[in-house]
Coordinates of C-alpha atoms in Angstrom, one line a residue:
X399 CA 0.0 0.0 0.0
X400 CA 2.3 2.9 -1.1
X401 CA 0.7 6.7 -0.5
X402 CA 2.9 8.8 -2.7
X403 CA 2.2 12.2 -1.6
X404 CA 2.9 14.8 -4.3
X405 CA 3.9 18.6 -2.5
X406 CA 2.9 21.4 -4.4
X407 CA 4.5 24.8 -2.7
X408 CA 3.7 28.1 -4.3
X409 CA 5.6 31.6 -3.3
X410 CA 3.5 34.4 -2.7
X411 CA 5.6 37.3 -2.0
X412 CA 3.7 41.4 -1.5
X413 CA 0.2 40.0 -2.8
X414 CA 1.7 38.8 -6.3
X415 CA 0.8 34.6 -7.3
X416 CA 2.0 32.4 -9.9
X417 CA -0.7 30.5 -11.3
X418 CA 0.3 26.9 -13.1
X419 CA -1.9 25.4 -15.7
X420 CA -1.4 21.6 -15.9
X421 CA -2.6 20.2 -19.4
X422 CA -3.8 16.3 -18.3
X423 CA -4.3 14.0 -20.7
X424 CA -7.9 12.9 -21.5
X425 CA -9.3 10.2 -24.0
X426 CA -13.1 9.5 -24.7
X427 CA -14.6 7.0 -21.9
X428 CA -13.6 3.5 -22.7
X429 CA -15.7 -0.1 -21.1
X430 CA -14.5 -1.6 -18.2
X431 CA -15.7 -5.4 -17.4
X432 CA -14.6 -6.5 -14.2
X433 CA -15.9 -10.2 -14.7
X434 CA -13.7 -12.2 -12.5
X435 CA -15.7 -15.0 -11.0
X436 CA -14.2 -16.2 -8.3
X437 CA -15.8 -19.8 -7.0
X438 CA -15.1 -20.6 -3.6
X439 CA -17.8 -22.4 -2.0
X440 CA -17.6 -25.5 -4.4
X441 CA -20.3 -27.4 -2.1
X442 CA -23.0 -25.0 -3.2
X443 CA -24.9 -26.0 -5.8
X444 CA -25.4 -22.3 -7.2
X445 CA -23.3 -19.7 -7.6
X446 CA -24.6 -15.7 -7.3
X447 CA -22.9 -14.3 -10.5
X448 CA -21.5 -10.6 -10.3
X449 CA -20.4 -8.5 -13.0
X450 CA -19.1 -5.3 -12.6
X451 CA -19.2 -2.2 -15.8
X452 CA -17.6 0.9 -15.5
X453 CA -15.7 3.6 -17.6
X454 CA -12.4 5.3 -17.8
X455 CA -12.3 8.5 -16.6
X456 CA -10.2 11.3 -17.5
X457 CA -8.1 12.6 -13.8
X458 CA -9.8 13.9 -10.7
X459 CA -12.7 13.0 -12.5
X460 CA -15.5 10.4 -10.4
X461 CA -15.2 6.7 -12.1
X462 CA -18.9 5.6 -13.8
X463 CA -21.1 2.6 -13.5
X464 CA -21.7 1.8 -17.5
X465 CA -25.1 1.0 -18.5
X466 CA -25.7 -2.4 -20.5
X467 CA -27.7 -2.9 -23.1
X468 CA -27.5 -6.6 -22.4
X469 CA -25.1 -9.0 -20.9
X470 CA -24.9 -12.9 -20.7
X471 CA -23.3 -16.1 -19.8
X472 CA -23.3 -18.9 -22.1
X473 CA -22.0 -22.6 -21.6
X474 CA -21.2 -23.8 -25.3
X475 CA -21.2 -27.2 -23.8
X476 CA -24.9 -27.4 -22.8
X477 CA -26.0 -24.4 -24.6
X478 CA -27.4 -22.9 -21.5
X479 CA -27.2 -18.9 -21.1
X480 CA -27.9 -17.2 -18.1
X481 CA -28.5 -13.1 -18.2
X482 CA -27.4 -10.9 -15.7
X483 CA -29.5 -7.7 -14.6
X484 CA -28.8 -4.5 -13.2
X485 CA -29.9 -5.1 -9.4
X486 CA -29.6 -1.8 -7.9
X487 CA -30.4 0.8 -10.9
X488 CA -27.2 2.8 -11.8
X489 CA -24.4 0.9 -9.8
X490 CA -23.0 -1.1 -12.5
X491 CA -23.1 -4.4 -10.7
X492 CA -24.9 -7.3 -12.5
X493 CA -25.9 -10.3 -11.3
X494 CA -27.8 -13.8 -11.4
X495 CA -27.7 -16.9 -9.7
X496 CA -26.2 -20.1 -12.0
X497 CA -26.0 -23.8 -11.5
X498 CA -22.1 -24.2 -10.3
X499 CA -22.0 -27.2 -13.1
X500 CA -22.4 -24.8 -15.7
X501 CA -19.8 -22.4 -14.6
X502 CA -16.8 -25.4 -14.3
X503 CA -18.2 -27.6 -17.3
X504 CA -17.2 -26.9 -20.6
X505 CA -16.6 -22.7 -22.3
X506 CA -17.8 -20.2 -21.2
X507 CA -18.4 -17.0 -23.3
X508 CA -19.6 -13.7 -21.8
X509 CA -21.4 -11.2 -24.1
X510 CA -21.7 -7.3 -23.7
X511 CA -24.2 -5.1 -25.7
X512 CA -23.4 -2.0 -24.9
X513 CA -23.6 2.0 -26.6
X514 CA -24.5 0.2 -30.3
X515 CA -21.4 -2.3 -30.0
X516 CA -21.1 -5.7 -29.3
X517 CA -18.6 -7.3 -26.6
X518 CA -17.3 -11.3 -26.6
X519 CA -15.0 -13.1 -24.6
X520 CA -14.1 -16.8 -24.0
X521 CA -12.8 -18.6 -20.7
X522 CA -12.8 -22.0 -18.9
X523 CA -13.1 -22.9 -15.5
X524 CA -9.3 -23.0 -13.5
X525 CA -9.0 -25.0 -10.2
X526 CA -6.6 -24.1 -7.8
X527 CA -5.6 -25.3 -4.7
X528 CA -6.1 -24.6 -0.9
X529 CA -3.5 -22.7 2.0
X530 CA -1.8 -24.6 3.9
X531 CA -0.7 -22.0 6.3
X532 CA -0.8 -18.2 6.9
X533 CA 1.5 -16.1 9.8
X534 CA 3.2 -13.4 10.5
X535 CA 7.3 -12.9 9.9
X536 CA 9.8 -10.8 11.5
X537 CA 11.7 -9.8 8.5
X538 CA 11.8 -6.9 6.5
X539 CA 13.5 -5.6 2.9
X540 CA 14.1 -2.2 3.4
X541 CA 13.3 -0.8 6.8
X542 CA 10.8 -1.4 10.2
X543 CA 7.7 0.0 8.3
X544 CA 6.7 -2.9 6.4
X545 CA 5.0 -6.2 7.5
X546 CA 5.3 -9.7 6.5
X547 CA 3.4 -12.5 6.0
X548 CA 4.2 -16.1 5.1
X549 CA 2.2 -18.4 3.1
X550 CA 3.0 -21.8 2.3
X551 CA 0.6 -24.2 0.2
X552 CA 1.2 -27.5 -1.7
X553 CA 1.3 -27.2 -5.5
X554 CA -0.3 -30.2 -7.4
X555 CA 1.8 -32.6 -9.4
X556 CA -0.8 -33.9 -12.1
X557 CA -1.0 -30.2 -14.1
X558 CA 0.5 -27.2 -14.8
X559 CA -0.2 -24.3 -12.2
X560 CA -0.7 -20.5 -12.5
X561 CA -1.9 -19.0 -9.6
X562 CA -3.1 -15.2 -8.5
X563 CA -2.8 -14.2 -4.9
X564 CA -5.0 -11.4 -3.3
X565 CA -3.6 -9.8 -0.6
X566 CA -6.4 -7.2 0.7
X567 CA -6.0 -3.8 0.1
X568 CA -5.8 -3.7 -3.9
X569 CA -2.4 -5.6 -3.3
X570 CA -2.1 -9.1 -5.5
X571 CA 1.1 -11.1 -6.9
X572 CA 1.3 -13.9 -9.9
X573 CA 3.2 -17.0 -9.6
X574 CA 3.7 -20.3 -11.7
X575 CA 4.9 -23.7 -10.6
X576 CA 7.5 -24.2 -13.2
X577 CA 10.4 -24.3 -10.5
X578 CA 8.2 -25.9 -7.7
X579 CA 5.2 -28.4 -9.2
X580 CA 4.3 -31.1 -7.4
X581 CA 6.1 -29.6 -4.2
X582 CA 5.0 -27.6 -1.2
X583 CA 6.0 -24.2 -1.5
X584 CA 6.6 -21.6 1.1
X585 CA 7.3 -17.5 0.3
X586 CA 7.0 -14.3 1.7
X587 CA 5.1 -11.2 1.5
X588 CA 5.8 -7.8 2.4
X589 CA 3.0 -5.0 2.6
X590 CA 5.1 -2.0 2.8
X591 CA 3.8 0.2 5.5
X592 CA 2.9 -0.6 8.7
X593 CA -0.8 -2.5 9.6
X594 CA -1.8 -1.4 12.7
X595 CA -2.7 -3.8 15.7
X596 CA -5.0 -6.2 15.5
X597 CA -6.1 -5.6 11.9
X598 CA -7.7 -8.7 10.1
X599 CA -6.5 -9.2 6.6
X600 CA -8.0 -11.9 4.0
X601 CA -5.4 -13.6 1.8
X602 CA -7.0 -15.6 -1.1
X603 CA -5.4 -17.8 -3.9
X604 CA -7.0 -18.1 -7.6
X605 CA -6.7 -21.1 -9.9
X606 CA -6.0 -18.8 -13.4
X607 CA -4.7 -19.7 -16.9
X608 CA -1.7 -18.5 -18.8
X609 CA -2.9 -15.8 -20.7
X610 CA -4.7 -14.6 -17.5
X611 CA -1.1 -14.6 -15.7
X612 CA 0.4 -12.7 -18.3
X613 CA -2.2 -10.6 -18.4
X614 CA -2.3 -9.8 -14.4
X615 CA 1.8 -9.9 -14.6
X616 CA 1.7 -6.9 -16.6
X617 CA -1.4 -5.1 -15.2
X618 CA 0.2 -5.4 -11.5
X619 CA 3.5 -3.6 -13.0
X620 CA 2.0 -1.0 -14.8
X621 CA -1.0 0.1 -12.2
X622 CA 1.2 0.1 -9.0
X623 CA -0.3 -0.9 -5.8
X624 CA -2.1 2.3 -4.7
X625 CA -4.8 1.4 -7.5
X626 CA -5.0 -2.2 -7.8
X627 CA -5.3 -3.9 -11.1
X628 CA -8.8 -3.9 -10.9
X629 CA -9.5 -0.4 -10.6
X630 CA -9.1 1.9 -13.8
X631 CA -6.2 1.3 -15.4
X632 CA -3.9 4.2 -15.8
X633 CA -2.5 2.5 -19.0
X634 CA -3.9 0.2 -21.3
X635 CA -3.8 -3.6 -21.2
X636 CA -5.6 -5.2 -23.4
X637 CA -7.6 -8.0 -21.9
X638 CA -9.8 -11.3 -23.4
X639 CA -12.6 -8.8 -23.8
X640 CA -13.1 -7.6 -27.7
X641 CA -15.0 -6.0 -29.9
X642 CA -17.0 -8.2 -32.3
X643 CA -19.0 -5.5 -33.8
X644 CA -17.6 -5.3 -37.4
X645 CA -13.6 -4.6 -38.5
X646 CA -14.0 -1.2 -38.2
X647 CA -14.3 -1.3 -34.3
X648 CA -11.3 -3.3 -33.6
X649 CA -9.5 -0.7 -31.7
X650 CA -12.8 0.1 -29.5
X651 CA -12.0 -2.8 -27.3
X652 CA -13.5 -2.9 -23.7
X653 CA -10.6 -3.0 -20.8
X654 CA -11.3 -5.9 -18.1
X655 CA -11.1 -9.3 -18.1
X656 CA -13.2 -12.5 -18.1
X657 CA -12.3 -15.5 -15.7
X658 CA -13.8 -18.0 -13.7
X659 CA -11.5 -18.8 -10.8
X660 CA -11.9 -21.4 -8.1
X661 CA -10.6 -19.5 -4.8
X662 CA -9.6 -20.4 -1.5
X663 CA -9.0 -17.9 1.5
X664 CA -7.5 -17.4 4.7
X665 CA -7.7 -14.7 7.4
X666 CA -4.8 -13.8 9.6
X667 CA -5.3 -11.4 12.4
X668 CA -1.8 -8.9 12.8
X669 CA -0.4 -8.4 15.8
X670 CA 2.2 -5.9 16.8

């Protein structure tokens, strides 16, 4: 969680002030899909769907919830689509509940209608698997204001893992198991300021795909922690998430991504 705190001092000397104009760039609104489905509770027959739309915003500007024409989910398997509706008018957040079967069976494609142009993506259900362990260390990189925390888990030997860990706060890391599958694996993690006493953080691991760790890899680089990956970006990665309206629309893609994540999280309560 780093605050970067930007000073701005200005002279006034016998009632005379200098007054600086900043030019900041803007670009017209762009779509934002947060569709990362994260399935925890595997022993529930249904699964409550959620959907987030948004668009960029140019700076010091308030982010907006995007309104959908339309938006669905569609096993290709089974041929069974589920739409998702607006809940609370003007939030953004759409949502449904889905037989869990048809979320980890088969491929799934999500579909956006939105301002006159069409949206499609394509994904597949990625298992992952549980903690082992979560504590506290000792150690720090660079000085006493950071905090660690150790997680260990046990990477299976029968496929090849990617995995994305959420760390509360907007702070997440990729790993794969090229130089550890099969084994159990132990690392550490440094939030770099201080968490007060007795603060309860939730740690979660996601089952995710190549293309979604090399997507997330360069997301977490380029947005910095203060934001989070899932917030808007300040650059532009291009996601799973394109436009299918016609040629001429290829560069109006929508910014987001499309996953469906099996998920398994842990609490650890900080001490000082």
């Amino acid at each position: 969680m780093k605050n970067i705190i930007i000073l701005i001092s200005c002279l006034i000397t016998f009632g005379c002030q200098d007054v600086i104009e900043v030019d900041l760039p803007t670009e017209d609104p762009r779509l934002v899909i947060d569709a990362l489905i994260r399935l925890e509770d595997m022993d529930n027959p249904s699964v409550l769907v959620q959907i987030r739309a948004s668009l960029t915003s140019s700076f010091f500007e308030e982010v907006m919830p995007a309104q959908l024409q339309e938006i669905t989910l569609t096993n290709t398997e089974s041929g069974a689509i589920l739409t998702l509706e607006e809940s609370i008018p003007d939030t953004g957040v759409y949502e449904n509940e889905w037989d869990l079967q048809e979320l980890t069976q088969g491929e799934l494609e999500l579909k956006v209608e939105y301002d006159g142009q069409s949206y499609l993506a394509k994904t597949k259900f990625v298992p992952t698997v549980p903690l082992d362990s979560l504590e506290q260390g000792t150690t720090t990189l660079f000085g006493d204001d950071e905090t660690e925390v150790i997680i260990t888990f046990t990477d299976d030997a029968e496929r090849d893992d990617y995995y994305l860990f959420d760390f509360d706060f907007g702070e997440y890391l990729v790993s794969e198991d090229e130089f550890y599958q099969g084994k159990r694996f132990q690392f550490s993690f440094f939030y770099d300021s201080n968490l007060e006493d007795d603060r309860l953080v939730t740690i979660s691991i996601l089952g995710i795909d190549q293309d979604f760790f090399n997507y997330m890899n360069q997301l977490i680089q380029q947005s910095g922690a203060d934001n989070g990956p899932f917030s808007t970006p300040a650059t532009t990665v291009r996601g799973n998430i394109i436009n299918v309206t016609g040629t001429a629309e290829k560069d109006n893609f929508a910014l987001g991504y499309f996953a469906i994540c099996q998920t398994f999280s842990d609490t650890l309560l900080i001490k000082k």
